[in-house]
Amino acid sequence: MQLVGIGLIMSSCTLAGFAYDGYEGKRVKQLEQLLMGFEVIRAEIDYQLTPLGEALERASEMTNDGVNELFANFAEKLAQNNDIDTKRMWYCAIDDSKRKLSLKDEDYKVLETFGTTVGMLDKEMQKKNIDWVLSRLAQKKDVAQAMYERKSKLYRGLGVLVGLSISIVLI
């Protein structure tokens, strides 16, 4: 019976380490998807002269990992046009997508800055706003990637070691 308990403790601690490692890896992938989505939006607005709603739909089609829902939610809210304030629509789209995203608060703050001026400026200012968001997201992705590469094995190994240490104490 004691061996079963030790086995359960070992497996749960190991799984916890792998789960946290997976969360951090998913964050890096989602930041990459956000970068790609905003680049699509910038290209659509700048070169195709596409309206914002259609650019968001195209960005939604070209992304995945929950990021597509963020862009799709915002495009849907713009199409419904129930609210005049696009900033509020963007914040609602972020809130609706939070359960699917593995981002940190600092990442959401960068995303929220996009909503402060979206839909209120001319094409050049929109492009500058998107460029700023892209640069900030690229910085966040680079830092997250470096941290993930450095600490990925640490999280997994720490889960195993904690499980072992608890098991040793119980014996």
Tab-separated table of C-alpha atoms in Angstrom, residues 41-117:
chain	number	residue	atom	x	y	z
A	41	ILE	CA	-3.298	42.625	-40.062
A	42	ARG	CA	-0.576	45.174	-40.838
A	43	ALA	CA	-0.055	43.776	-44.333
A	44	GLU	CA	-3.785	43.679	-45.051
A	45	ILE	CA	-4.291	47.270	-43.908
A	46	ASP	CA	-1.134	48.634	-45.514
A	47	TYR	CA	-0.957	46.845	-48.865
A	48	GLN	CA	-4.460	45.582	-49.540
A	49	LEU	CA	-6.293	48.538	-47.952
A	50	THR	CA	-8.555	45.967	-46.313
A	51	PRO	CA	-11.006	47.176	-43.664
A	52	LEU	CA	-10.063	46.232	-40.104
A	53	GLY	CA	-12.813	43.620	-39.704
A	54	GLU	CA	-11.750	41.708	-42.808
A	55	ALA	CA	-8.077	41.956	-41.835
A	56	LEU	CA	-8.936	40.460	-38.456
A	57	GLU	CA	-10.825	37.615	-40.115
A	58	ARG	CA	-7.823	36.833	-42.327
A	59	ALA	CA	-5.527	36.925	-39.287
A	60	SER	CA	-7.926	34.545	-37.551
A	61	GLU	CA	-7.752	32.142	-40.483
A	62	MET	CA	-3.952	32.157	-40.510
A	63	THR	CA	-3.378	31.632	-36.774
A	64	ASN	CA	-4.180	28.890	-34.292
A	65	ASP	CA	-3.562	27.870	-30.639
A	66	GLY	CA	-6.379	30.069	-29.318
A	67	VAL	CA	-4.989	33.236	-30.912
A	68	ASN	CA	-7.363	32.766	-33.826
A	69	GLU	CA	-10.289	33.084	-31.417
A	70	LEU	CA	-9.004	36.425	-30.163
A	71	PHE	CA	-8.968	37.888	-33.663
A	72	ALA	CA	-12.252	36.185	-34.595
A	73	ASN	CA	-13.982	37.526	-31.450
A	74	PHE	CA	-12.856	41.063	-32.196
A	75	ALA	CA	-13.896	40.797	-35.860
A	76	GLU	CA	-17.295	39.500	-34.766
A	77	LYS	CA	-17.756	42.343	-32.292
A	78	LEU	CA	-16.818	44.869	-34.975
A	79	ALA	CA	-19.297	43.288	-37.403
A	80	GLN	CA	-22.116	43.394	-34.838
A	81	ASN	CA	-21.321	47.053	-34.135
A	82	ASN	CA	-23.351	47.015	-30.916
A	83	ASP	CA	-20.828	49.232	-29.199
A	84	ILE	CA	-19.281	52.364	-30.633
A	85	ASP	CA	-16.126	52.098	-28.518
A	86	THR	CA	-13.647	49.798	-30.286
A	87	LYS	CA	-11.390	49.888	-27.233
A	88	ARG	CA	-14.113	48.221	-25.178
A	89	MET	CA	-14.728	45.682	-27.942
A	90	TRP	CA	-11.023	44.770	-27.992
A	91	TYR	CA	-10.929	44.373	-24.196
A	92	CYS	CA	-14.016	42.141	-24.341
A	93	ALA	CA	-12.400	40.033	-27.063
A	94	ILE	CA	-9.301	39.642	-24.886
A	95	ASP	CA	-11.417	38.678	-21.864
A	96	ASP	CA	-13.384	36.161	-23.921
A	97	SER	CA	-10.170	34.549	-25.165
A	98	LYS	CA	-8.240	34.469	-21.880
A	99	ARG	CA	-9.319	30.950	-20.971
A	100	LYS	CA	-7.793	29.609	-24.213
A	101	LEU	CA	-4.564	31.580	-23.989
A	102	SER	CA	-1.518	30.825	-21.825
A	103	LEU	CA	-0.268	34.382	-21.681
A	104	LYS	CA	0.946	36.347	-18.684
A	105	ASP	CA	-0.369	39.703	-17.473
A	106	GLU	CA	2.542	41.529	-19.107
A	107	ASP	CA	1.543	40.017	-22.456
A	108	TYR	CA	-2.063	41.119	-22.013
A	109	LYS	CA	-0.918	44.669	-21.250
A	110	VAL	CA	0.842	44.796	-24.619
A	111	LEU	CA	-2.291	43.484	-26.317
A	112	GLU	CA	-4.435	46.065	-24.536
A	113	THR	CA	-2.319	48.899	-25.906
A	114	PHE	CA	-3.404	47.878	-29.401
A	115	GLY	CA	-7.003	48.475	-28.410
A	116	THR	CA	-6.433	52.000	-27.151
A	117	THR	CA	-6.063	53.414	-30.655
